[in-house]
PDB file of C-alpha atoms in Angstrom:
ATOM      1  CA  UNK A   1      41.396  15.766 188.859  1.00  0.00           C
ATOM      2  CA  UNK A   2      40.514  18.711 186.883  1.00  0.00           C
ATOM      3  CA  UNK A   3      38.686  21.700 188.203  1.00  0.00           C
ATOM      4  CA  UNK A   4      34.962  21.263 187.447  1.00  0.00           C
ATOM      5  CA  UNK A   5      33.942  24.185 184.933  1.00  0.00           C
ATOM      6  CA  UNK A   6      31.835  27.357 186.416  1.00  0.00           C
ATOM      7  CA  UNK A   7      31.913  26.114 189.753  1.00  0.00           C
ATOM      8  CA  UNK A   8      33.719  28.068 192.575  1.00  0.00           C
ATOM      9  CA  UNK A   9      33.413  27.578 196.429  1.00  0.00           C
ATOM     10  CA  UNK A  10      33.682  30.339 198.548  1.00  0.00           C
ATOM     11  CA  UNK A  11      33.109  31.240 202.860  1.00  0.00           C
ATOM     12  CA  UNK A  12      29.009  30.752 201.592  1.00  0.00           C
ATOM     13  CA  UNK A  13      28.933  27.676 200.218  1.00  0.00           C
ATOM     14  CA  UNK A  14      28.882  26.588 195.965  1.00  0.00           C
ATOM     15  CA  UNK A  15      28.850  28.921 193.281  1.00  0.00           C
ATOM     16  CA  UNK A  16      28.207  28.778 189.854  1.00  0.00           C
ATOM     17  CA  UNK A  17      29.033  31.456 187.908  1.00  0.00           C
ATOM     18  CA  UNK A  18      29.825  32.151 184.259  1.00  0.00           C
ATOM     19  CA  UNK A  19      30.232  35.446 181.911  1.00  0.00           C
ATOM     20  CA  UNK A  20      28.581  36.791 179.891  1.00  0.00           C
ATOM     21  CA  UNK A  21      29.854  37.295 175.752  1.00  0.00           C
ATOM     22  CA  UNK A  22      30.844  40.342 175.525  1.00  0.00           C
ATOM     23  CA  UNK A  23      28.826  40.999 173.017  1.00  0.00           C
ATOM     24  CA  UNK A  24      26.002  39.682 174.460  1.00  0.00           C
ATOM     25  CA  UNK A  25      25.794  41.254 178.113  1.00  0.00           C
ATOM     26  CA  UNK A  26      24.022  44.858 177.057  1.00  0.00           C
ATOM     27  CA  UNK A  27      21.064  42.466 175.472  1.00  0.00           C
ATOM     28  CA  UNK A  28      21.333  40.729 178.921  1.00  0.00           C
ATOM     29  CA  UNK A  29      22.207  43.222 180.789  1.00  0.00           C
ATOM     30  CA  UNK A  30      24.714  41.634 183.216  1.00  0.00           C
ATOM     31  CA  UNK A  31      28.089  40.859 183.353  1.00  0.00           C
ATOM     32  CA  UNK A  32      28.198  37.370 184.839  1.00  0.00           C
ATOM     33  CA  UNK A  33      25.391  34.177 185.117  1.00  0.00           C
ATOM     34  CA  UNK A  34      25.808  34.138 188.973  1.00  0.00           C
ATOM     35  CA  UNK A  35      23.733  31.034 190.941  1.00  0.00           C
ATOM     36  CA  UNK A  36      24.242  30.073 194.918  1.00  0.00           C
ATOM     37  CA  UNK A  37      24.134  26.546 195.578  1.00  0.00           C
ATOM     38  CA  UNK A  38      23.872  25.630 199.172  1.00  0.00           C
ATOM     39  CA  UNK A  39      23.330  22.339 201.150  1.00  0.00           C
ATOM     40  CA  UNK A  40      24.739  19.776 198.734  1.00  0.00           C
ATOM     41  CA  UNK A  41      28.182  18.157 198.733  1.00  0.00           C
ATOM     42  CA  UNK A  42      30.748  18.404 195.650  1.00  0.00           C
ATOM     43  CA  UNK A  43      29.596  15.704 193.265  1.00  0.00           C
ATOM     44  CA  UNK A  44      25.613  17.134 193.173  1.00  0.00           C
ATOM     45  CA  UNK A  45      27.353  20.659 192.929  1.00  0.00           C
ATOM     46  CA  UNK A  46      29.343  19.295 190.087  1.00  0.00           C
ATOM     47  CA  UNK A  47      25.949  18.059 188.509  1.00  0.00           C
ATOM     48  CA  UNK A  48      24.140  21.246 188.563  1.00  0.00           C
ATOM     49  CA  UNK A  49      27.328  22.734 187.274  1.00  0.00           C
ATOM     50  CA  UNK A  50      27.266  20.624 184.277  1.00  0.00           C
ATOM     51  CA  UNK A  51      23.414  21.635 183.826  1.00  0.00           C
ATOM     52  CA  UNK A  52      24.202  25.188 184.332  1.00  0.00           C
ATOM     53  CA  UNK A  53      26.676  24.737 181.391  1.00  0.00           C
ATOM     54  CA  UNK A  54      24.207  23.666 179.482  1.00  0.00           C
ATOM     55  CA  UNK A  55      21.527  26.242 180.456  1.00  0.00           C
ATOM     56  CA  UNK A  56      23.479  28.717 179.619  1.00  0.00           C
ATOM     57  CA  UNK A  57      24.760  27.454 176.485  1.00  0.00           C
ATOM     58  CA  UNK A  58      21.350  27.381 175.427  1.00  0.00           C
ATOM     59  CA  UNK A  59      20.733  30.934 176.591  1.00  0.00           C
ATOM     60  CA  UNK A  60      23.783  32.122 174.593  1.00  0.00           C
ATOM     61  CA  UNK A  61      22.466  30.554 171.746  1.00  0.00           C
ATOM     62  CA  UNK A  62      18.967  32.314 172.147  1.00  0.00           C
ATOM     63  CA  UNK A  63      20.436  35.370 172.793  1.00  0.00           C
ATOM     64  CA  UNK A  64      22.381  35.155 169.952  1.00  0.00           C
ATOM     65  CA  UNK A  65      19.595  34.160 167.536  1.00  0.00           C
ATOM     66  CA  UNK A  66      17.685  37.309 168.935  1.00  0.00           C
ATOM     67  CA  UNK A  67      20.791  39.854 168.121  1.00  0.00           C
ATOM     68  CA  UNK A  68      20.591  38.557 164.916  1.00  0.00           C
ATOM     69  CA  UNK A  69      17.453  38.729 164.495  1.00  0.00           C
ATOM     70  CA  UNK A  70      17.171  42.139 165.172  1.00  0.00           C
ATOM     71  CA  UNK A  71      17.232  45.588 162.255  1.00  0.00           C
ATOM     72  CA  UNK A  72      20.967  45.398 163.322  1.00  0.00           C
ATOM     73  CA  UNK A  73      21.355  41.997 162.738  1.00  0.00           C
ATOM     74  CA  UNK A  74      19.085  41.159 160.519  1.00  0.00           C
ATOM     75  CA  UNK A  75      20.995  40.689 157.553  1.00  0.00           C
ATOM     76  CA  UNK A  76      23.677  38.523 159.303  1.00  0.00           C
ATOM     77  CA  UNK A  77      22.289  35.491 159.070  1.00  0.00           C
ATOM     78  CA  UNK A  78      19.389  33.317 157.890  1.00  0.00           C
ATOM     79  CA  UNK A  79      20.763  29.708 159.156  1.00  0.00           C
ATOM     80  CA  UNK A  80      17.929  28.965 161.994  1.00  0.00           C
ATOM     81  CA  UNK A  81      14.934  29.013 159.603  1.00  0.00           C
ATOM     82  CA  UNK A  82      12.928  26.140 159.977  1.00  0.00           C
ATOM     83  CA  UNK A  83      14.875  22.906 159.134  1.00  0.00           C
ATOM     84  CA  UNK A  84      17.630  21.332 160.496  1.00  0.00           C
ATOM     85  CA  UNK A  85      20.247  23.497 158.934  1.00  0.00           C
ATOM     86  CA  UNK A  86      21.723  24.793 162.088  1.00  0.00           C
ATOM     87  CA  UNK A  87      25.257  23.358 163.552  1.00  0.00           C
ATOM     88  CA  UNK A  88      25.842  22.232 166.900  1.00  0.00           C
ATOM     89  CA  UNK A  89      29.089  22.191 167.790  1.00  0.00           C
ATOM     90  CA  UNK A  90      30.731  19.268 169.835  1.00  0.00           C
ATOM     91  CA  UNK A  91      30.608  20.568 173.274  1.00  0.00           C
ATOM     92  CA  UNK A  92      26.678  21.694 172.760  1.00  0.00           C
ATOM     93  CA  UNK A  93      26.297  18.170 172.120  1.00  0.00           C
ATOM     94  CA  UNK A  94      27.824  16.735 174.541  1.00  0.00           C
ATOM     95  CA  UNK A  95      26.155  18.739 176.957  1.00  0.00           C
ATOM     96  CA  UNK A  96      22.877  18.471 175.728  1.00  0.00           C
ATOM     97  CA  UNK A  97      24.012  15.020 176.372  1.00  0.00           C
ATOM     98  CA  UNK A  98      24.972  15.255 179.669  1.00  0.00           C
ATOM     99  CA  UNK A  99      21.591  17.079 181.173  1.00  0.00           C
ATOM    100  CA  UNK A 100      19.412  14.202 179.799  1.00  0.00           C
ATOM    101  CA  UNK A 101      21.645  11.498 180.916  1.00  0.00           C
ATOM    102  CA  UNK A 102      21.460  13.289 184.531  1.00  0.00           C
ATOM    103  CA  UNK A 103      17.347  13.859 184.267  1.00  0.00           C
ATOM    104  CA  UNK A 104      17.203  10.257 182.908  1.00  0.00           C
ATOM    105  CA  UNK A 105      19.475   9.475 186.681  1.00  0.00           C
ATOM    106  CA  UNK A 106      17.199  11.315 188.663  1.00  0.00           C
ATOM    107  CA  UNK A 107      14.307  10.058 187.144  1.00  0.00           C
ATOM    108  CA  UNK A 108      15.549   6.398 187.867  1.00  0.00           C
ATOM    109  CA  UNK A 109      16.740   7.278 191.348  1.00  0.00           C
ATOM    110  CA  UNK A 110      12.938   8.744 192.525  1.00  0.00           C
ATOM    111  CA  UNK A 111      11.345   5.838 190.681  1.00  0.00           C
ATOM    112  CA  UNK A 112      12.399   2.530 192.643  1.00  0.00           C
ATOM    113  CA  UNK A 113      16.013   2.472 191.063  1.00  0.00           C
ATOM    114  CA  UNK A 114      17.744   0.191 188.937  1.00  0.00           C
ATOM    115  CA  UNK A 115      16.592  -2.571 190.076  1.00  0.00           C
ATOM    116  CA  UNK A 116      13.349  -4.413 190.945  1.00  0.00           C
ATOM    117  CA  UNK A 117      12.811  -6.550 193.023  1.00  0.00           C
ATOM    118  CA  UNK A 118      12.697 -10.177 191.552  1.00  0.00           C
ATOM    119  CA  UNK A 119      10.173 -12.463 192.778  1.00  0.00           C
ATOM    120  CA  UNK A 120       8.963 -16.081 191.363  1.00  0.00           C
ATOM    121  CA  UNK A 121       5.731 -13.844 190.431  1.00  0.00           C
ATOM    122  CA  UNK A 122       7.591 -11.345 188.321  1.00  0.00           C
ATOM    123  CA  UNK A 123      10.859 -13.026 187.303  1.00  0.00           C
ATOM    124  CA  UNK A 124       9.422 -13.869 183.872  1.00  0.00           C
ATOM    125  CA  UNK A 125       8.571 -10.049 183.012  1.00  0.00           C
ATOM    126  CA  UNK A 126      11.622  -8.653 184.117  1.00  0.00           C
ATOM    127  CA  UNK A 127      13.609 -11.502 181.878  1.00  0.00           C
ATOM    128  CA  UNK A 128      11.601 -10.427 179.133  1.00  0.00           C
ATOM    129  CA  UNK A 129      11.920  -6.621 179.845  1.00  0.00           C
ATOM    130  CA  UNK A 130      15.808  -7.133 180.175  1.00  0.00           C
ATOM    131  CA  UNK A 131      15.640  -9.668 176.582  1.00  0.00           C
ATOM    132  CA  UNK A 132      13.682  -6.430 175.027  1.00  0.00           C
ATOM    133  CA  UNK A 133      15.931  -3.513 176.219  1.00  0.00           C
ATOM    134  CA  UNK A 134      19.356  -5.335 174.873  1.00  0.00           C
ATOM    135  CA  UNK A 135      17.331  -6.189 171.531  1.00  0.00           C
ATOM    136  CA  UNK A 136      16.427  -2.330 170.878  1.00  0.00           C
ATOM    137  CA  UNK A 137      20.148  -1.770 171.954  1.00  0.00           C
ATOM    138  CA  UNK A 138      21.769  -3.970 169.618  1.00  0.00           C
ATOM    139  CA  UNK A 139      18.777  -3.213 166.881  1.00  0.00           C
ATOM    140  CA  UNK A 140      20.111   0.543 167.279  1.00  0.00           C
ATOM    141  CA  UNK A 141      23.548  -0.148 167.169  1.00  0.00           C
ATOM    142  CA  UNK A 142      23.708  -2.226 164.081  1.00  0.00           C
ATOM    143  CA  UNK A 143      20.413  -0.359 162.111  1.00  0.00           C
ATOM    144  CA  UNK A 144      18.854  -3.617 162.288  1.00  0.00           C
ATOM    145  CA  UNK A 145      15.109  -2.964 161.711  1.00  0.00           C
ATOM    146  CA  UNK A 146      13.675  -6.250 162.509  1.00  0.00           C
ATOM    147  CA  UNK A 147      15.128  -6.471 165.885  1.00  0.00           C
ATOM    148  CA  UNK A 148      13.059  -3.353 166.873  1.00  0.00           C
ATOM    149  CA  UNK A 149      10.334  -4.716 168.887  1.00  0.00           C
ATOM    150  CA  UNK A 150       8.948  -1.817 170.554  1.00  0.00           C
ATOM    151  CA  UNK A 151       8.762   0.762 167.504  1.00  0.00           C
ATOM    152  CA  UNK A 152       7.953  -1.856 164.536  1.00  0.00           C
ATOM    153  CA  UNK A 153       5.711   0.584 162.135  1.00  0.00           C
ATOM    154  CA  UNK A 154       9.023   3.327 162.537  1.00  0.00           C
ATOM    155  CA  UNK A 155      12.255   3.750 160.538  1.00  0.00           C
ATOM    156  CA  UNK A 156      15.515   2.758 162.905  1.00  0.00           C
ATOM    157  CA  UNK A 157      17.065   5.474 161.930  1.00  0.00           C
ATOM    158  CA  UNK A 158      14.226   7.987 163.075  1.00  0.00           C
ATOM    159  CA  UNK A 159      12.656   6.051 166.306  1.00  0.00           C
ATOM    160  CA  UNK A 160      13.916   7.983 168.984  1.00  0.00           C
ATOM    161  CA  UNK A 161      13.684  11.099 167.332  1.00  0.00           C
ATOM    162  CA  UNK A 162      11.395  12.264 169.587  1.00  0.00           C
ATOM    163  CA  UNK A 163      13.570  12.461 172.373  1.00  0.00           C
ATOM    164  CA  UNK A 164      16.411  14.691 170.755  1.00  0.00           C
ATOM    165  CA  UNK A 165      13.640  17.148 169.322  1.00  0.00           C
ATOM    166  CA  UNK A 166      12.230  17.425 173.298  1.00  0.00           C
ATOM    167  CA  UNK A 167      15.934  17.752 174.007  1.00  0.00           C
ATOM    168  CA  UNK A 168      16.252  20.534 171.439  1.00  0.00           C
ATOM    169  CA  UNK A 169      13.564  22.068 172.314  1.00  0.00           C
ATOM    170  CA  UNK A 170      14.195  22.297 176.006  1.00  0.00           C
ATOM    171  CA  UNK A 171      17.581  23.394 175.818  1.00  0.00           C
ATOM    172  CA  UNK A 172      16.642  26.243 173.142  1.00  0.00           C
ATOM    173  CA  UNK A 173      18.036  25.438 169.936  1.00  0.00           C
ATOM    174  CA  UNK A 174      14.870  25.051 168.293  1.00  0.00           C
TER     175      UNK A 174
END
């Protein structure tokens, strides 16, 4: 099993901890990202790990974006004006990918989990809840724009953009 990235245990208990670019740590003024854990077991310490990857990412970016930005920098670079010019590379994706799939967990495990409970009262919504749910799937995996029930007066293509620009957003990249 590989070793989980940024996370280190030591006689205190979980640690995540990450440098700093070079180039980046007098702006920040730190060497390392340094954050104590304590009280959870390895597979929640390998989730926050994976969120403190992204975090940071995201902070990198930022910071970087603000260097350039800068009378030093200023002439480096105009790719983040407003648009969707920017690149993300594969790994920012993924873990931009990653954090919402675990909020999306969490969410579903404080909420009354995957499951309801199915009674003779409510087996007919949750049938037709389930029916809906593998309809928007499918419509979104084969760009079928009748199939989407729940979004009718929106493009396929552009229905859930929401979500990625919140995603985006919260993660600093726009």
């Amino acid at each position: 099993m590989p070793k989980q990235q940024y996370l280190s245990k030591d006689n205190k208990g979980w640690k995540l901890r990450r440098r700093v670019p070079k180039a980046l740590q007098t702006l920040v003024g730190k060497e390392n990202w340094i954050e104590r854990i304590s009280g959870v077991d390895y597979r929640t310490a390998c989730e926050k790990a994976k969120v403190f990857g992204v975090t940071t990412d995201a902070e990198i970016k930022r910071l970087e974006g603000q260097r350039k930005s800068s009378p030093a920098g200023a002439k480096a670079s105009n790719a983040d004006e407003p648009g969707f010019k920017f690149r993300l590379t594969d790994h920012e994706l993924n873990q931009i990918a990653i954090a919402y799939f675990h909020e999306l967990e969490q969410q579903i495990q404080k909420g009354a989990g995957y499951r309801k409970g199915v009674t003779d009262e409510n087996r007919h919504e949750i049938l037709v809840e389930l029916a809906e749910d593998f309809e928007e799937a499918d419509a979104l995996a084969t760009t079928d724009q009748e199939k989407l029930y729940r979004h009718p007066d929106q493009d396929i293509a552009t229905a859930f953009h929401l979500v990625a620009l919140k995603q985006l957003i919260k993660y600093h990249f726009l």
